[in-house]
């Protein structure tokens, strides 16, 4: 199986390691067992999203210091809950998830999936997976307050992402500047130059 983890690396860079989870980029891999049928999928997605509860805090709101045992335990507990959530919701939609080799999960599918640079879905599979699994579990298990990056850390990570975006534009790739509200560098999954430029600029 082959896959790309550009978006995962990008999110880690933009938000910090605590925010790194399963995220999407265009990729290909082995056979899929995904369900079909747009109307059925939409109903399943709506059902899963409506069943996701707000909150899901993993303890108190006390800010934990990265690198401590207390922080590591809380972070591991949070990600374990998210992964269980993603596997269960994916299974309900007929989507098989496998380890992506970067500490996250990815669909086992031979379809391209992800988001276009204009914010729309590549295809119906992308919509089913992003809304029915990723967004549903993001809502059910948001990052706990005690694990969130500080304002200073977010600013520092944002500057790194903006530097990568500026570098990519010099490479001839049209990307927008990341912001605090949207801190990722959006790549075009249909343009292989986009990922190559990102990898080059990420190295500095």
Tab-separated table of C-alpha atoms in Angstrom:
chain	number	residue	atom	x	y	z
A	1	UNK	CA	0.000	0.000	0.000
A	2	UNK	CA	1.230	3.468	-0.840
A	3	UNK	CA	-0.081	6.727	0.571
A	4	UNK	CA	0.928	10.320	1.131
A	5	UNK	CA	0.948	12.000	4.543
A	6	UNK	CA	1.424	15.598	3.451
A	7	UNK	CA	-1.692	16.887	5.177
A	8	UNK	CA	-0.807	15.109	8.416
A	9	UNK	CA	2.677	16.636	8.371
A	10	UNK	CA	1.155	19.999	7.507
A	11	UNK	CA	-1.311	19.885	10.373
A	12	UNK	CA	1.386	18.888	12.834
A	13	UNK	CA	3.427	21.876	11.693
A	14	UNK	CA	0.498	24.280	11.837
A	15	UNK	CA	-1.120	23.225	15.091
A	16	UNK	CA	1.459	21.244	17.031
A	17	UNK	CA	1.695	17.540	17.812
A	18	UNK	CA	-1.324	17.493	20.104
A	19	UNK	CA	-3.594	18.357	17.189
A	20	UNK	CA	-2.153	15.731	14.855
A	21	UNK	CA	-4.760	13.088	14.148
A	22	UNK	CA	-6.152	11.506	11.049
A	23	UNK	CA	-6.449	14.121	8.342
A	24	UNK	CA	-6.807	13.909	4.621
A	25	UNK	CA	-4.743	14.336	1.525
A	26	UNK	CA	-5.049	12.813	-1.935
A	27	UNK	CA	-3.717	9.278	-1.788
A	28	UNK	CA	-4.058	5.764	-3.131
A	29	UNK	CA	-3.744	2.393	-1.458
A	30	UNK	CA	-5.219	-1.116	-1.528
A	31	UNK	CA	-8.756	-2.356	-2.185
A	32	UNK	CA	-11.696	-0.691	-0.467
A	33	UNK	CA	-14.771	-2.005	1.253
A	34	UNK	CA	-16.514	1.377	1.274
A	35	UNK	CA	-20.285	1.554	0.993
A	36	UNK	CA	-21.921	3.077	-2.049
A	37	UNK	CA	-25.029	5.124	-2.664
A	38	UNK	CA	-25.081	8.881	-2.194
A	39	UNK	CA	-28.491	9.120	-0.513
A	40	UNK	CA	-27.768	6.263	1.880
A	41	UNK	CA	-24.366	7.724	2.712
A	42	UNK	CA	-25.866	11.149	3.413
A	43	UNK	CA	-28.388	9.594	5.799
A	44	UNK	CA	-25.622	7.667	7.579
A	45	UNK	CA	-23.483	10.792	7.869
A	46	UNK	CA	-26.357	12.829	9.288
A	47	UNK	CA	-27.103	10.062	11.802
A	48	UNK	CA	-23.467	9.812	12.918
A	49	UNK	CA	-23.000	13.568	13.200
A	50	UNK	CA	-26.192	14.025	15.217
A	51	UNK	CA	-25.107	11.307	17.652
A	52	UNK	CA	-21.782	13.065	18.384
A	53	UNK	CA	-21.852	14.809	21.749
A	54	UNK	CA	-20.268	18.208	22.471
A	55	UNK	CA	-17.319	18.237	24.826
A	56	UNK	CA	-15.605	14.983	25.594
A	57	UNK	CA	-12.971	16.500	27.893
A	58	UNK	CA	-10.234	14.129	29.043
A	59	UNK	CA	-9.902	15.438	32.589
A	60	UNK	CA	-9.543	18.890	34.085
A	61	UNK	CA	-8.862	22.133	32.223
A	62	UNK	CA	-5.500	22.602	33.935
A	63	UNK	CA	-2.817	23.392	31.358
A	64	UNK	CA	-0.355	20.500	31.166
A	65	UNK	CA	3.296	20.913	30.241
A	66	UNK	CA	4.433	19.011	27.122
A	67	UNK	CA	7.052	16.387	27.873
A	68	UNK	CA	5.692	15.505	31.308
A	69	UNK	CA	4.202	12.110	32.131
A	70	UNK	CA	0.876	13.741	32.995
A	71	UNK	CA	0.756	15.431	29.585
A	72	UNK	CA	1.813	12.280	27.708
A	73	UNK	CA	-0.788	10.161	29.498
A	74	UNK	CA	-3.576	12.654	28.805
A	75	UNK	CA	-2.507	13.008	25.175
A	76	UNK	CA	-2.394	9.225	24.653
A	77	UNK	CA	-5.797	8.824	26.279
A	78	UNK	CA	-7.304	11.514	24.043
A	79	UNK	CA	-5.910	10.013	20.840
A	80	UNK	CA	-6.991	6.508	21.839
A	81	UNK	CA	-10.565	7.743	22.218
A	82	UNK	CA	-10.398	9.517	18.864
A	83	UNK	CA	-9.029	6.468	17.065
A	84	UNK	CA	-11.710	4.219	18.577
A	85	UNK	CA	-14.331	6.741	17.503
A	86	UNK	CA	-12.954	6.929	13.949
A	87	UNK	CA	-12.764	3.154	13.561
A	88	UNK	CA	-16.323	2.681	14.808
A	89	UNK	CA	-17.827	5.382	12.624
A	90	UNK	CA	-15.834	4.272	9.590
A	91	UNK	CA	-17.005	0.693	10.093
A	92	UNK	CA	-20.609	1.941	10.213
A	93	UNK	CA	-20.056	3.509	6.787
A	94	UNK	CA	-18.344	0.431	5.352
A	95	UNK	CA	-14.910	2.088	5.324
A	96	UNK	CA	-11.857	0.142	6.524
A	97	UNK	CA	-9.154	2.150	8.310
A	98	UNK	CA	-5.487	1.167	8.557
A	99	UNK	CA	-2.435	2.707	10.235
A	100	UNK	CA	-0.888	5.396	8.040
A	101	UNK	CA	2.640	4.933	9.407
A	102	UNK	CA	2.637	8.418	10.948
A	103	UNK	CA	0.671	7.825	14.125
A	104	UNK	CA	-2.736	8.144	12.489
A	105	UNK	CA	-5.343	6.276	10.473
A	106	UNK	CA	-6.191	6.345	6.785
A	107	UNK	CA	-8.854	4.620	4.654
A	108	UNK	CA	-7.827	1.454	2.848
A	109	UNK	CA	-8.973	2.418	-0.615
A	110	UNK	CA	-7.774	2.743	-4.194
A	111	UNK	CA	-9.761	5.967	-4.599
A	112	UNK	CA	-8.259	9.446	-4.480
A	113	UNK	CA	-9.739	11.352	-1.561
A	114	UNK	CA	-9.396	14.723	0.103
A	115	UNK	CA	-10.290	18.360	-0.417
A	116	UNK	CA	-9.684	20.573	-3.421
A	117	UNK	CA	-7.956	23.924	-2.997
A	118	UNK	CA	-11.343	25.656	-3.336
A	119	UNK	CA	-12.643	23.808	-0.266
A	120	UNK	CA	-14.888	21.333	-2.103
A	121	UNK	CA	-14.658	17.548	-1.893
A	122	UNK	CA	-12.808	15.545	-4.517
A	123	UNK	CA	-15.639	13.016	-4.721
A	124	UNK	CA	-18.484	11.365	-2.811
A	125	UNK	CA	-16.100	9.071	-0.915
A	126	UNK	CA	-14.229	12.130	0.402
A	127	UNK	CA	-17.476	13.693	1.634
A	128	UNK	CA	-18.570	10.498	3.363
A	129	UNK	CA	-15.235	10.000	5.090
A	130	UNK	CA	-14.532	13.597	6.111
A	131	UNK	CA	-18.028	14.381	7.375
A	132	UNK	CA	-18.991	10.954	8.668
A	133	UNK	CA	-15.721	10.067	10.389
A	134	UNK	CA	-13.269	12.956	10.798
A	135	UNK	CA	-15.671	15.800	11.547
A	136	UNK	CA	-17.984	13.617	13.633
A	137	UNK	CA	-15.117	12.516	15.897
A	138	UNK	CA	-13.642	16.032	16.008
A	139	UNK	CA	-16.961	17.161	17.444
A	140	UNK	CA	-17.246	14.260	19.860
A	141	UNK	CA	-13.631	14.394	21.058
A	142	UNK	CA	-12.210	17.915	20.627
A	143	UNK	CA	-8.703	18.640	21.890
A	144	UNK	CA	-8.964	19.009	25.691
A	145	UNK	CA	-8.193	22.432	27.125
A	146	UNK	CA	-5.252	21.060	29.090
A	147	UNK	CA	-3.595	19.867	25.854
A	148	UNK	CA	-4.183	22.944	23.700
A	149	UNK	CA	-1.211	24.951	22.513
A	150	UNK	CA	-0.731	28.357	24.119
A	151	UNK	CA	-1.363	31.508	22.085
A	152	UNK	CA	2.385	31.981	21.715
A	153	UNK	CA	2.845	28.422	20.447
A	154	UNK	CA	0.022	28.869	17.938
A	155	UNK	CA	1.593	32.107	16.694
A	156	UNK	CA	4.971	30.411	16.275
A	157	UNK	CA	3.465	27.482	14.369
A	158	UNK	CA	1.450	29.877	12.188
A	159	UNK	CA	4.618	31.770	11.244
A	160	UNK	CA	6.216	28.492	10.153
A	161	UNK	CA	3.209	27.646	7.986
A	162	UNK	CA	3.184	31.131	6.452
A	163	UNK	CA	6.890	30.783	5.679
A	164	UNK	CA	6.207	27.495	3.879
A	165	UNK	CA	3.361	29.106	1.899
A	166	UNK	CA	5.623	31.987	0.831
A	167	UNK	CA	8.321	29.519	-0.232
A	168	UNK	CA	5.801	27.515	-2.260
A	169	UNK	CA	4.679	30.629	-4.126
A	170	UNK	CA	8.309	31.227	-5.093
A	171	UNK	CA	8.264	27.670	-6.482
A	172	UNK	CA	5.337	28.636	-8.687
A	173	UNK	CA	2.548	27.092	-6.604
A	174	UNK	CA	-0.451	29.337	-5.926
A	175	UNK	CA	-1.340	28.909	-2.232
A	176	UNK	CA	-3.007	31.242	0.221
A	177	UNK	CA	-1.408	32.415	3.455
A	178	UNK	CA	-2.485	30.343	6.481
A	179	UNK	CA	-4.339	32.178	9.261
A	180	UNK	CA	-5.093	31.394	12.901
A	181	UNK	CA	-8.596	30.346	11.844
A	182	UNK	CA	-7.268	28.232	8.960
A	183	UNK	CA	-3.621	27.440	9.803
A	184	UNK	CA	-2.963	24.763	7.187
A	185	UNK	CA	-1.200	25.147	3.858
A	186	UNK	CA	-3.826	23.947	1.377
A	187	UNK	CA	-2.386	21.684	-1.308
A	188	UNK	CA	-3.994	20.813	-4.627
A	189	UNK	CA	-4.282	16.987	-4.664
A	190	UNK	CA	-4.574	17.039	-8.453
A	191	UNK	CA	-1.217	18.809	-8.859
A	192	UNK	CA	1.837	16.638	-7.989
A	193	UNK	CA	4.033	19.764	-8.046
A	194	UNK	CA	2.144	21.026	-5.006
A	195	UNK	CA	3.269	18.189	-2.718
A	196	UNK	CA	6.827	18.293	-4.054
A	197	UNK	CA	7.059	22.037	-3.391
A	198	UNK	CA	5.622	21.605	0.105
A	199	UNK	CA	8.151	18.876	0.958
A	200	UNK	CA	11.013	21.051	-0.291
A	201	UNK	CA	9.836	24.164	1.567
A	202	UNK	CA	9.111	22.228	4.756
A	203	UNK	CA	12.774	21.224	4.916
A	204	UNK	CA	13.700	24.892	4.815
